[in-house]
Amino acid sequence: MPPRISDSTIRRLSHYLRALETMVREGAETVSSEDLAERGGTSAAQVRKDLSHFGSFGKRGLGYQAVELEASLRRILGLDARWRVALVGAGRIGSALFEYPNFQARGYDCVAVLDTDSDKVGRRWGDVIIRSADELEHVVAEEHIDLVILAVPPEAAQDLADRAVAAGARGLMNFASVQLRVPREVPVTDVNLVMELEALSFAITQAGTGA
Amino acid sequence: MPPRISDSTIRRLSHYLRALETMVREGAETVSSEDLAERGGTSAAQVRKDLSHFGSFGKRGLGYQAVELEASLRRILGLDARWRVALVGAGRIGSALFEYPNFQARGYDCVAVLDTDSDKVGRRWGDVIIRSADELEHVVAEEHIDLVILAVPPEAAQDLADRAVAAGARGLMNFASVQLRVPREVPVTDVNLVMELEALSFAITQAGTGA
DNA sequence: TCCTGTGAAACGGTTCACAGCC
DNA sequence: GGCTGTGAACCGTTTCACAGGA
């Protein structure tokens, strides 16, 4: 129970997990912090420090048991549970997410899809039928939704977020390019494509100037 | 020419720009660092510090001219140029990106789409015809591509990245969940949905434990 | 007075270097 | 010898607090 784990740390853990999965598939039995660092794009010291926040997983002089560490990382990241997800917004991005193969595979069950567009309501996506966004509170409560994904226009996002949280959502993933205001205890991760593109074009511009 | 601008700074600038656009639309003429902070989810001091890296845009006692600052931010972020983009991977995510309205609107012209799937090659998306990923080098060079978006499976990403860079791409946006190895002068932004989901489920787990 | 611009202090995260165990 | 785990040093970022111009 360390004071606080930084966001960057847990993102790196996610990298390490992915690296481990590959290495296990390739037949590795033990891995070193050096190995993980290489695939995760950091330093060996960083890997060890990251892991040290959660316990001692390796053997000195030997490294880490790949399968064992993989399981530990899964548990740390909360992937030993299954998460009940509601997707709000059945547009392009929503559809891409819904069909995203890793989504199901990693413990995220999209048990509801909602949209404001009455043309879309009632359509069937796989096993679920698209429901009206008006029913959000109802769906979140009834279906015991843990996690709400907002793939909606920016104007609609804050209202939907408020309602999702009020109805019991424990976390939000936000694709709209607005800063959502939510209670401190509800985590939000933002995926903001415009922002990422702008960061990229800035970096390119700089690279041209600075180098 | 400041020593180096941090990634988080430029992501915040992106937020400020979005906030400004909204405020200008709402008729605001001058805005304070406080206003921007509120919409951008930071502190007023942070806003001022961020801007100070690039110059003095405000008037003491008065604030910032909204329209003027908006233009400055655009220039800083490299949005006064148009960027020629090639999209590799005509799957769900690729399609969502291609149709993303903000994409065109913000200066990104997707002038080529490529895919490995021979069934997809030859199909028309809007104005562009999907070409074979084999032609990547050719397309990047011929079309003067600045920016390559990789919306492909992880196994394919590194090879395509290498080829894109060799052919002259100036920056990459990577949707595959692998850490790409590229020359230092080529910026890469990663959009990793799995990682974001894992960060979220970790945060939810923590929120339950810690609070 | 109001609000920006900015050095200086405080904070947090990364890197270093080595002690300790296999 | 090899590699982990970790306190300590280092460094960059955020916050503070105030000087200075409208």
GROMACS .gro file of C-alpha atoms (C1' of nucleotides) in nm:
model
  466
    1MET     CA    1   0.000   0.000   0.000
    2PRO     CA    2   0.225   0.274  -0.133
    3PRO     CA    3   0.114   0.636  -0.107
    4ARG     CA    4   0.013   0.669  -0.470
    5ILE     CA    5   0.095   0.502  -0.797
    6SER     CA    6   0.160   0.736  -1.086
    7ASP     CA    7  -0.029   0.712  -1.405
    8SER     CA    8   0.283   0.658  -1.609
    9THR     CA    9   0.381   0.365  -1.392
   10ILE     CA   10   0.062   0.180  -1.456
   11ARG     CA   11   0.081   0.251  -1.827
   12ARG     CA   12   0.423   0.096  -1.827
   13LEU     CA   13   0.293  -0.207  -1.641
   14SER     CA   14   0.050  -0.246  -1.923
   15HIS     CA   15   0.342  -0.249  -2.166
   16TYR     CA   16   0.528  -0.503  -1.959
   17LEU     CA   17   0.224  -0.726  -1.955
   18ARG     CA   18   0.198  -0.712  -2.330
   19ALA     CA   19   0.569  -0.785  -2.363
   20LEU     CA   20   0.539  -1.079  -2.126
   21GLU     CA   21   0.249  -1.226  -2.320
   22THR     CA   22   0.460  -1.222  -2.632
   23MET     CA   23   0.765  -1.364  -2.458
   24VAL     CA   24   0.565  -1.643  -2.297
   25ARG     CA   25   0.420  -1.726  -2.637
   26GLU     CA   26   0.776  -1.740  -2.768
   27GLY     CA   27   0.865  -1.989  -2.496
   28ALA     CA   28   1.055  -1.772  -2.249
   29GLU     CA   29   1.055  -1.906  -1.893
   30THR     CA   30   1.245  -1.636  -1.713
   31VAL     CA   31   1.281  -1.273  -1.810
   32SER     CA   32   1.507  -1.001  -1.675
   33SER     CA   33   1.422  -0.639  -1.609
   34GLU     CA   34   1.652  -0.570  -1.902
   35ASP     CA   35   1.434  -0.780  -2.135
   36LEU     CA   36   1.119  -0.606  -2.025
   37ALA     CA   37   1.280  -0.266  -2.054
   38GLU     CA   38   1.381  -0.330  -2.412
   39ARG     CA   39   1.032  -0.428  -2.525
   40GLY     CA   40   0.863  -0.167  -2.312
   41GLY     CA   41   1.083   0.119  -2.424
   42THR     CA   42   1.232   0.210  -2.086
   43SER     CA   43   1.525   0.129  -1.862
   44ALA     CA   44   1.584  -0.179  -1.650
   45ALA     CA   45   1.594   0.033  -1.337
   46GLN     CA   46   1.256   0.177  -1.425
   47VAL     CA   47   1.108  -0.170  -1.464
   48ARG     CA   48   1.236  -0.279  -1.126
   49LYS     CA   49   1.116   0.039  -0.959
   50ASP     CA   50   0.773   0.005  -1.115
   51LEU     CA   51   0.735  -0.351  -0.997
   52SER     CA   52   0.875  -0.272  -0.653
   53HIS     CA   53   0.567  -0.063  -0.577
   54PHE     CA   54   0.362  -0.379  -0.569
   55GLY     CA   55   0.598  -0.633  -0.414
   56SER     CA   56   0.896  -0.852  -0.496
   57PHE     CA   57   0.829  -1.066  -0.796
   58GLY     CA   58   1.179  -1.167  -0.903
   59LYS     CA   59   1.469  -1.370  -0.778
   60ARG     CA   60   1.802  -1.192  -0.743
   61GLY     CA   61   2.056  -1.320  -0.986
   62LEU     CA   62   1.789  -1.497  -1.183
   63GLY     CA   63   1.517  -1.267  -1.306
   64TYR     CA   64   1.140  -1.312  -1.310
   65GLN     CA   65   0.933  -1.620  -1.379
   66ALA     CA   66   0.754  -1.507  -1.692
   67VAL     CA   67   0.422  -1.681  -1.633
   68GLU     CA   68   0.414  -1.588  -1.269
   69LEU     CA   69   0.489  -1.222  -1.331
   70GLU     CA   70   0.230  -1.215  -1.606
   71ALA     CA   71  -0.033  -1.336  -1.362
   72SER     CA   72   0.076  -1.082  -1.103
   73LEU     CA   73   0.052  -0.797  -1.350
   74ARG     CA   74  -0.293  -0.912  -1.455
   75ARG     CA   75  -0.407  -0.906  -1.096
   76ILE     CA   76  -0.250  -0.564  -1.030
   77LEU     CA   77  -0.419  -0.414  -1.335
   78GLY     CA   78  -0.754  -0.555  -1.231
   79LEU     CA   79  -0.777  -0.796  -1.522
   80ASP     CA   80  -0.866  -1.096  -1.309
   81ALA     CA   81  -1.215  -0.953  -1.282
   82ARG     CA   82  -1.457  -0.909  -1.567
   83TRP     CA   83  -1.583  -0.558  -1.625
   84ARG     CA   84  -1.935  -0.477  -1.731
   85VAL     CA   85  -1.925  -0.202  -1.989
   86ALA     CA   86  -2.189   0.022  -2.141
   87LEU     CA   87  -2.106   0.198  -2.463
   88VAL     CA   88  -2.279   0.528  -2.525
   89GLY     CA   89  -2.264   0.639  -2.885
   90ALA     CA   90  -2.311   0.394  -3.168
   91GLY     CA   91  -2.122   0.594  -3.424
   92ARG     CA   92  -1.799   0.512  -3.602
   93ILE     CA   93  -1.581   0.510  -3.296
   94GLY     CA   94  -1.836   0.321  -3.091
   95SER     CA   95  -1.863   0.060  -3.359
   96ALA     CA   96  -1.486   0.025  -3.387
   97LEU     CA   97  -1.461  -0.025  -3.012
   98PHE     CA   98  -1.746  -0.270  -3.003
   99GLU     CA   99  -1.582  -0.489  -3.262
  100TYR     CA  100  -1.237  -0.448  -3.113
  101PRO     CA  101  -1.122  -0.805  -3.053
  102ASN     CA  102  -0.899  -0.730  -2.754
  103PHE     CA  103  -1.193  -0.578  -2.582
  104GLN     CA  104  -1.375  -0.898  -2.498
  105ALA     CA  105  -1.055  -1.095  -2.471
  106ARG     CA  106  -0.925  -0.880  -2.188
  107GLY     CA  107  -1.221  -0.899  -1.960
  108TYR     CA  108  -1.441  -0.617  -2.083
  109ASP     CA  109  -1.798  -0.727  -2.156
  110CYS     CA  110  -1.991  -0.471  -2.350
  111VAL     CA  111  -2.337  -0.558  -2.227
  112ALA     CA  112  -2.519  -0.247  -2.348
  113VAL     CA  113  -2.502   0.004  -2.632
  114LEU     CA  114  -2.695   0.329  -2.627
  115ASP     CA  115  -2.748   0.612  -2.871
  116THR     CA  116  -2.958   0.924  -2.904
  117ASP     CA  117  -3.036   0.865  -3.268
  118SER     CA  118  -3.381   0.706  -3.286
  119ASP     CA  119  -3.289   0.547  -3.618
  120LYS     CA  120  -3.018   0.349  -3.447
  121VAL     CA  121  -3.220   0.255  -3.140
  122GLY     CA  122  -3.357  -0.094  -3.178
  123ARG     CA  123  -3.087  -0.215  -3.414
  124ARG     CA  124  -2.895  -0.522  -3.313
  125TRP     CA  125  -2.517  -0.527  -3.272
  126GLY     CA  126  -2.404  -0.881  -3.205
  127ASP     CA  127  -2.587  -0.987  -2.893
  128VAL     CA  128  -2.704  -0.647  -2.783
  129ILE     CA  129  -2.982  -0.423  -2.903
  130ILE     CA  130  -2.913  -0.052  -2.915
  131ARG     CA  131  -3.119   0.135  -2.658
  132SER     CA  132  -3.207   0.498  -2.622
  133ALA     CA  133  -2.960   0.718  -2.436
  134ASP     CA  134  -3.256   0.834  -2.228
  135GLU     CA  135  -3.240   0.499  -2.055
  136LEU     CA  136  -2.882   0.549  -1.941
  137GLU     CA  137  -2.954   0.563  -1.567
  138HIS     CA  138  -3.178   0.263  -1.595
  139VAL     CA  139  -2.926   0.057  -1.791
  140VAL     CA  140  -2.635   0.141  -1.563
  141ALA     CA  141  -2.827   0.046  -1.252
  142GLU     CA  142  -3.008  -0.256  -1.391
  143GLU     CA  143  -2.712  -0.409  -1.569
  144HIS     CA  144  -2.466  -0.333  -1.291
  145ILE     CA  145  -2.241  -0.143  -1.524
  146ASP     CA  146  -1.890  -0.076  -1.396
  147LEU     CA  147  -1.758   0.126  -1.680
  148VAL     CA  148  -1.920   0.365  -1.923
  149ILE     CA  149  -1.757   0.453  -2.253
  150LEU     CA  150  -1.860   0.786  -2.396
  151ALA     CA  151  -1.814   0.796  -2.771
  152VAL     CA  152  -2.038   1.096  -2.825
  153PRO     CA  153  -2.006   1.456  -2.943
  154PRO     CA  154  -1.845   1.698  -2.695
  155GLU     CA  155  -2.171   1.885  -2.626
  156ALA     CA  156  -2.338   1.568  -2.500
  157ALA     CA  157  -2.052   1.428  -2.296
  158GLN     CA  158  -2.078   1.615  -1.966
  159ASP     CA  159  -2.448   1.550  -1.921
  160LEU     CA  160  -2.410   1.181  -1.998
  161ALA     CA  161  -2.112   1.159  -1.764
  162ASP     CA  162  -2.307   1.315  -1.479
  163ARG     CA  163  -2.594   1.076  -1.531
  164ALA     CA  164  -2.372   0.772  -1.563
  165VAL     CA  165  -2.193   0.855  -1.240
  166ALA     CA  166  -2.515   0.931  -1.054
  167ALA     CA  167  -2.649   0.594  -1.162
  168GLY     CA  168  -2.347   0.410  -1.027
  169ALA     CA  169  -2.079   0.391  -1.294
  170ARG     CA  170  -1.738   0.339  -1.135
  171GLY     CA  171  -1.524   0.472  -1.416
  172LEU     CA  172  -1.550   0.650  -1.749
  173MET     CA  173  -1.365   0.634  -2.074
  174ASN     CA  174  -1.414   0.957  -2.263
  175PHE     CA  175  -1.364   1.001  -2.636
  176ALA     CA  176  -1.510   1.350  -2.648
  177SER     CA  177  -1.265   1.637  -2.656
  178VAL     CA  178  -1.386   1.810  -2.341
  179GLN     CA  179  -1.252   1.797  -1.991
  180LEU     CA  180  -1.518   1.615  -1.791
  181ARG     CA  181  -1.598   1.724  -1.438
  182VAL     CA  182  -1.666   1.423  -1.221
  183PRO     CA  183  -1.632   1.341  -0.851
  184ARG     CA  184  -1.275   1.271  -0.751
  185GLU     CA  185  -1.341   0.905  -0.675
  186VAL     CA  186  -1.454   0.828  -1.030
  187PRO     CA  187  -1.157   0.775  -1.259
  188VAL     CA  188  -1.175   0.901  -1.614
  189THR     CA  189  -0.941   0.819  -1.897
  190ASP     CA  190  -0.949   1.045  -2.194
  191VAL     CA  191  -0.879   0.930  -2.545
  192ASN     CA  192  -0.854   1.242  -2.748
  193LEU     CA  193  -0.754   1.186  -3.107
  194VAL     CA  194  -0.744   1.553  -3.196
  195MET     CA  195  -0.511   1.619  -2.907
  196GLU     CA  196  -0.281   1.339  -3.009
  197LEU     CA  197  -0.270   1.463  -3.365
  198GLU     CA  198  -0.191   1.812  -3.245
  199ALA     CA  199   0.083   1.682  -3.020
  200LEU     CA  200   0.224   1.504  -3.322
  201SER     CA  201   0.214   1.800  -3.555
  202PHE     CA  202   0.375   2.014  -3.287
  203ALA     CA  203   0.652   1.759  -3.243
  204ILE     CA  204   0.711   1.744  -3.616
  205THR     CA  205   0.728   2.120  -3.639
  206GLN     CA  206   0.975   2.129  -3.350
  207ALA     CA  207   1.186   1.850  -3.495
  208GLY     CA  208   1.228   2.057  -3.808
  209THR     CA  209   1.325   2.370  -3.616
  210GLY     CA  210   1.532   2.233  -3.333
  211ALA     CA  211   1.743   1.975  -3.515
  212MET     CA  212   1.351   2.885  -2.841
  213PRO     CA  213   1.309   2.731  -2.498
  214PRO     CA  214   1.522   2.430  -2.408
  215ARG     CA  215   1.243   2.175  -2.443
  216ILE     CA  216   0.868   2.176  -2.420
  217SER     CA  217   0.716   1.892  -2.226
  218ASP     CA  218   0.458   1.665  -2.373
  219SER     CA  219   0.206   1.747  -2.104
  220THR     CA  220   0.242   2.117  -2.179
  221ILE     CA  221   0.153   2.078  -2.539
  222ARG     CA  222  -0.141   1.852  -2.455
  223ARG     CA  223  -0.269   2.125  -2.231
  224LEU     CA  224  -0.226   2.382  -2.507
  225SER     CA  225  -0.450   2.161  -2.713
  226HIS     CA  226  -0.710   2.179  -2.438
  227TYR     CA  227  -0.680   2.555  -2.416
  228LEU     CA  228  -0.730   2.584  -2.789
  229ARG     CA  229  -1.047   2.379  -2.772
  230ALA     CA  230  -1.170   2.587  -2.478
  231LEU     CA  231  -1.095   2.907  -2.669
  232GLU     CA  232  -1.283   2.789  -2.974
  233THR     CA  233  -1.589   2.730  -2.760
  234MET     CA  234  -1.556   3.061  -2.580
  235VAL     CA  235  -1.511   3.254  -2.901
  236ARG     CA  236  -1.821   3.084  -3.038
  237GLU     CA  237  -2.001   3.195  -2.722
  238GLY     CA  238  -1.896   3.552  -2.788
  239ALA     CA  239  -1.611   3.597  -2.540
  240GLU     CA  240  -1.364   3.869  -2.637
  241THR     CA  241  -1.111   3.843  -2.361
  242VAL     CA  242  -1.035   3.544  -2.144
  243SER     CA  243  -0.832   3.511  -1.827
  244SER     CA  244  -0.591   3.236  -1.735
  245GLU     CA  245  -0.851   3.145  -1.475
  246ASP     CA  246  -1.115   3.088  -1.744
  247LEU     CA  247  -0.885   2.869  -1.946
  248ALA     CA  248  -0.781   2.676  -1.639
  249GLU     CA  249  -1.137   2.596  -1.550
  250ARG     CA  250  -1.221   2.456  -1.891
  251GLY     CA  251  -0.889   2.286  -1.932
  252GLY     CA  252  -0.889   2.120  -1.593
  253THR     CA  253  -0.577   2.285  -1.449
  254SER     CA  254  -0.470   2.587  -1.253
  255ALA     CA  255  -0.439   2.945  -1.369
  256ALA     CA  256  -0.070   2.945  -1.283
  257GLN     CA  257  -0.023   2.642  -1.503
  258VAL     CA  258  -0.192   2.813  -1.795
  259ARG     CA  259   0.029   3.117  -1.762
  260LYS     CA  260   0.342   2.909  -1.729
  261ASP     CA  261   0.250   2.701  -2.032
  262LEU     CA  262   0.194   3.006  -2.247
  263SER     CA  263   0.504   3.178  -2.117
  264HIS     CA  264   0.719   2.919  -2.293
  265PHE     CA  265   0.613   3.064  -2.623
  266GLY     CA  266   0.590   3.433  -2.554
  267SER     CA  267   0.370   3.694  -2.391
  268PHE     CA  268   0.019   3.678  -2.527
  269GLY     CA  269  -0.180   3.860  -2.261
  270LYS     CA  270  -0.214   4.205  -2.115
  271ARG     CA  271  -0.161   4.246  -1.744
  272GLY     CA  272  -0.478   4.336  -1.562
  273LEU     CA  273  -0.683   4.247  -1.866
  274GLY     CA  274  -0.635   3.893  -1.982
  275TYR     CA  275  -0.594   3.752  -2.330
  276GLN     CA  276  -0.764   3.853  -2.653
  277ALA     CA  277  -0.952   3.534  -2.726
  278VAL     CA  278  -0.927   3.539  -3.105
  279GLU     CA  279  -0.565   3.645  -3.099
  280LEU     CA  280  -0.462   3.376  -2.853
  281GLU     CA  281  -0.655   3.119  -3.050
  282ALA     CA  282  -0.454   3.206  -3.359
  283SER     CA  283  -0.129   3.193  -3.164
  284LEU     CA  284  -0.207   2.850  -3.026
  285ARG     CA  285  -0.294   2.726  -3.373
  286ARG     CA  286   0.039   2.843  -3.501
  287ILE     CA  287   0.228   2.693  -3.207
  288LEU     CA  288   0.061   2.358  -3.255
  289GLY     CA  289   0.143   2.358  -3.623
  290LEU     CA  290  -0.219   2.388  -3.733
  291ASP     CA  291  -0.160   2.672  -3.972
  292ALA     CA  292  -0.013   2.420  -4.212
  293ARG     CA  293  -0.203   2.139  -4.375
  294TRP     CA  294  -0.072   1.791  -4.313
  295ARG     CA  295  -0.071   1.517  -4.571
  296VAL     CA  296  -0.171   1.194  -4.408
  297ALA     CA  297  -0.160   0.831  -4.517
  298LEU     CA  298  -0.374   0.584  -4.330
  299VAL     CA  299  -0.247   0.228  -4.320
  300GLY     CA  300  -0.513  -0.022  -4.219
  301ALA     CA  301  -0.864   0.005  -4.352
  302GLY     CA  302  -1.027  -0.182  -4.067
  303ARG     CA  303  -1.273  -0.057  -3.808
  304ILE     CA  304  -1.041   0.190  -3.647
  305GLY     CA  305  -0.908   0.314  -3.977
  306SER     CA  306  -1.257   0.367  -4.102
  307ALA     CA  307  -1.359   0.553  -3.787
  308LEU     CA  308  -1.059   0.781  -3.824
  309PHE     CA  309  -1.117   0.839  -4.190
  310GLU     CA  310  -1.471   0.955  -4.127
  311TYR     CA  311  -1.378   1.155  -3.820
  312PRO     CA  312  -1.508   1.502  -3.897
  313ASN     CA  313  -1.249   1.691  -3.694
  314PHE     CA  314  -0.980   1.526  -3.895
  315GLN     CA  315  -1.026   1.723  -4.216
  316ALA     CA  316  -1.144   2.030  -4.031
  317ARG     CA  317  -0.820   2.062  -3.841
  318GLY     CA  318  -0.582   2.050  -4.128
  319TYR     CA  319  -0.523   1.681  -4.175
  320ASP     CA  320  -0.580   1.563  -4.530
  321CYS     CA  321  -0.601   1.191  -4.559
  322VAL     CA  322  -0.477   1.156  -4.914
  323ALA     CA  323  -0.413   0.781  -4.914
  324VAL     CA  324  -0.547   0.466  -4.755
  325LEU     CA  325  -0.362   0.137  -4.768
  326ASP     CA  326  -0.437  -0.216  -4.657
  327THR     CA  327  -0.288  -0.562  -4.688
  328ASP     CA  328  -0.622  -0.728  -4.751
  329SER     CA  329  -0.655  -0.775  -5.125
  330ASP     CA  330  -1.033  -0.774  -5.090
  331LYS     CA  331  -1.018  -0.420  -4.966
  332VAL     CA  332  -0.761  -0.295  -5.214
  333GLY     CA  333  -0.933  -0.114  -5.497
  334ARG     CA  334  -1.238  -0.012  -5.299
  335ARG     CA  335  -1.322   0.353  -5.284
  336TRP     CA  336  -1.348   0.551  -4.960
  337GLY     CA  337  -1.473   0.897  -5.035
  338ASP     CA  338  -1.220   1.043  -5.274
  339VAL     CA  339  -0.947   0.787  -5.226
  340ILE     CA  340  -0.905   0.436  -5.352
  341ILE     CA  341  -0.755   0.185  -5.113
  342ARG     CA  342  -0.412   0.073  -5.227
  343SER     CA  343  -0.198  -0.222  -5.134
  344ALA     CA  344   0.025  -0.183  -4.832
  345ASP     CA  345   0.307  -0.308  -5.056
  346GLU     CA  346   0.302   0.033  -5.217
  347LEU     CA  347   0.366   0.215  -4.890
  348GLU     CA  348   0.710   0.351  -4.983
  349HIS     CA  349   0.583   0.460  -5.319
  350VAL     CA  350   0.278   0.635  -5.178
  351VAL     CA  351   0.471   0.814  -4.904
  352ALA     CA  352   0.729   0.945  -5.146
  353GLU     CA  353   0.497   1.022  -5.436
  354GLU     CA  354   0.223   1.189  -5.232
  355HIS     CA  355   0.463   1.378  -5.007
  356ILE     CA  356   0.310   1.225  -4.698
  357ASP     CA  357   0.399   1.398  -4.370
  358LEU     CA  358   0.221   1.172  -4.132
  359VAL     CA  359   0.145   0.801  -4.138
  360ILE     CA  360  -0.127   0.653  -3.923
  361LEU     CA  361  -0.082   0.287  -3.843
  362ALA     CA  362  -0.413   0.122  -3.763
  363VAL     CA  363  -0.285  -0.232  -3.811
  364PRO     CA  364  -0.226  -0.544  -3.600
  365PRO     CA  365   0.076  -0.532  -3.368
  366GLU     CA  366   0.275  -0.788  -3.570
  367ALA     CA  367   0.265  -0.567  -3.878
  368ALA     CA  368   0.330  -0.233  -3.714
  369GLN     CA  369   0.709  -0.229  -3.678
  370ASP     CA  370   0.778  -0.327  -4.038
  371LEU     CA  371   0.535  -0.069  -4.173
  372ALA     CA  372   0.681   0.196  -3.943
  373ASP     CA  373   1.033   0.126  -4.067
  374ARG     CA  374   0.925   0.147  -4.426
  375ALA     CA  375   0.720   0.462  -4.374
  376VAL     CA  376   1.012   0.637  -4.207
  377ALA     CA  377   1.259   0.523  -4.470
  378ALA     CA  378   1.031   0.662  -4.739
  379GLY     CA  379   1.018   1.001  -4.574
  380ALA     CA  380   0.732   1.011  -4.324
  381ARG     CA  381   0.794   1.283  -4.066
  382GLY     CA  382   0.575   1.145  -3.789
  383LEU     CA  383   0.370   0.841  -3.695
  384MET     CA  384   0.050   0.782  -3.511
  385ASN     CA  385   0.041   0.426  -3.384
  386PHE     CA  386  -0.271   0.238  -3.284
  387ALA     CA  387  -0.097  -0.097  -3.244
  388SER     CA  388  -0.011  -0.202  -2.892
  389VAL     CA  389   0.361  -0.235  -2.945
  390GLN     CA  390   0.642   0.004  -2.866
  391LEU     CA  391   0.774   0.114  -3.204
  392ARG     CA  392   1.144   0.164  -3.256
  393VAL     CA  393   1.208   0.463  -3.478
  394PRO     CA  394   1.486   0.717  -3.520
  395ARG     CA  395   1.484   0.982  -3.251
  396GLU     CA  396   1.393   1.261  -3.489
  397VAL     CA  397   1.067   1.096  -3.593
  398PRO     CA  398   0.794   1.164  -3.338
  399VAL     CA  399   0.544   0.890  -3.261
  400THR     CA  400   0.223   0.923  -3.070
  401ASP     CA  401   0.068   0.606  -2.942
  402VAL     CA  402  -0.302   0.557  -2.903
  403ASN     CA  403  -0.342   0.238  -2.714
  404LEU     CA  404  -0.696   0.155  -2.621
  405VAL     CA  405  -0.606  -0.158  -2.428
  406MET     CA  406  -0.361   0.038  -2.219
  407GLU     CA  407  -0.618   0.306  -2.145
  408LEU     CA  408  -0.872   0.047  -2.042
  409GLU     CA  409  -0.620  -0.121  -1.816
  410ALA     CA  410  -0.529   0.212  -1.660
  411LEU     CA  411  -0.896   0.264  -1.595
  412SER     CA  412  -0.961  -0.074  -1.440
  413PHE     CA  413  -0.656  -0.029  -1.222
  414ALA     CA  414  -0.779   0.310  -1.107
  415ILE     CA  415  -1.122   0.170  -1.027
  416THR     CA  416  -0.969  -0.114  -0.831
  417GLN     CA  417  -0.754   0.131  -0.638
  418ALA     CA  418  -1.044   0.368  -0.573
  419GLY     CA  419  -1.229   0.082  -0.411
  420THR     CA  420  -0.933  -0.017  -0.194
  421GLY     CA  421  -0.787   0.318  -0.102
  422ALA     CA  422  -1.102   0.514  -0.022
  423DT     C1'  423  -0.740   4.724  -0.880
  424DC     C1'  424  -0.689   4.343  -1.180
  425DC     C1'  425  -0.443   3.989  -1.401
  426DT     C1'  426  -0.018   3.856  -1.641
  427DG     C1'  427   0.461   3.695  -1.645
  428DT     C1'  428   0.821   3.477  -1.385
  429DG     C1'  429   1.189   3.363  -1.052
  430DA     C1'  430   1.205   3.053  -0.649
  431DA     C1'  431   1.037   2.682  -0.365
  432DA     C1'  432   0.811   2.244  -0.337
  433DC     C1'  433   0.696   1.823  -0.528
  434DG     C1'  434   0.716   1.391  -0.770
  435DG     C1'  435   0.917   1.086  -1.082
  436DT     C1'  436   1.337   0.898  -1.294
  437DT     C1'  437   1.810   0.758  -1.271
  438DC     C1'  438   2.199   0.601  -1.019
  439DA     C1'  439   2.456   0.299  -0.762
  440DC     C1'  440   2.506  -0.049  -0.460
  441DA     C1'  441   2.370  -0.384  -0.096
  442DG     C1'  442   2.177  -0.836  -0.079
  443DC     C1'  443   2.031  -1.279  -0.234
  444DC     C1'  444   2.040  -1.654  -0.585
  445DG     C1'  445   2.883  -1.368  -1.124
  446DG     C1'  446   2.431  -1.214  -1.217
  447DC     C1'  447   2.028  -0.967  -1.141
  448DT     C1'  448   1.687  -0.788  -0.818
  449DG     C1'  449   1.522  -0.443  -0.479
  450DT     C1'  450   1.581   0.015  -0.297
  451DG     C1'  451   1.752   0.438  -0.061
  452DA     C1'  452   1.968   0.859  -0.231
  453DA     C1'  453   2.079   1.194  -0.580
  454DC     C1'  454   1.909   1.416  -0.967
  455DC     C1'  455   1.609   1.650  -1.266
  456DG     C1'  456   1.191   1.831  -1.467
  457DT     C1'  457   0.732   1.998  -1.365
  458DT     C1'  458   0.398   2.219  -1.085
  459DT     C1'  459   0.282   2.542  -0.745
  460DC     C1'  460   0.359   2.956  -0.504
  461DA     C1'  461   0.402   3.430  -0.446
  462DC     C1'  462   0.495   3.855  -0.598
  463DA     C1'  463   0.674   4.222  -0.902
  464DG     C1'  464   0.505   4.498  -1.275
  465DG     C1'  465   0.216   4.678  -1.641
  466DA     C1'  466  -0.283   4.797  -1.795
   0.00000   0.00000   0.00000
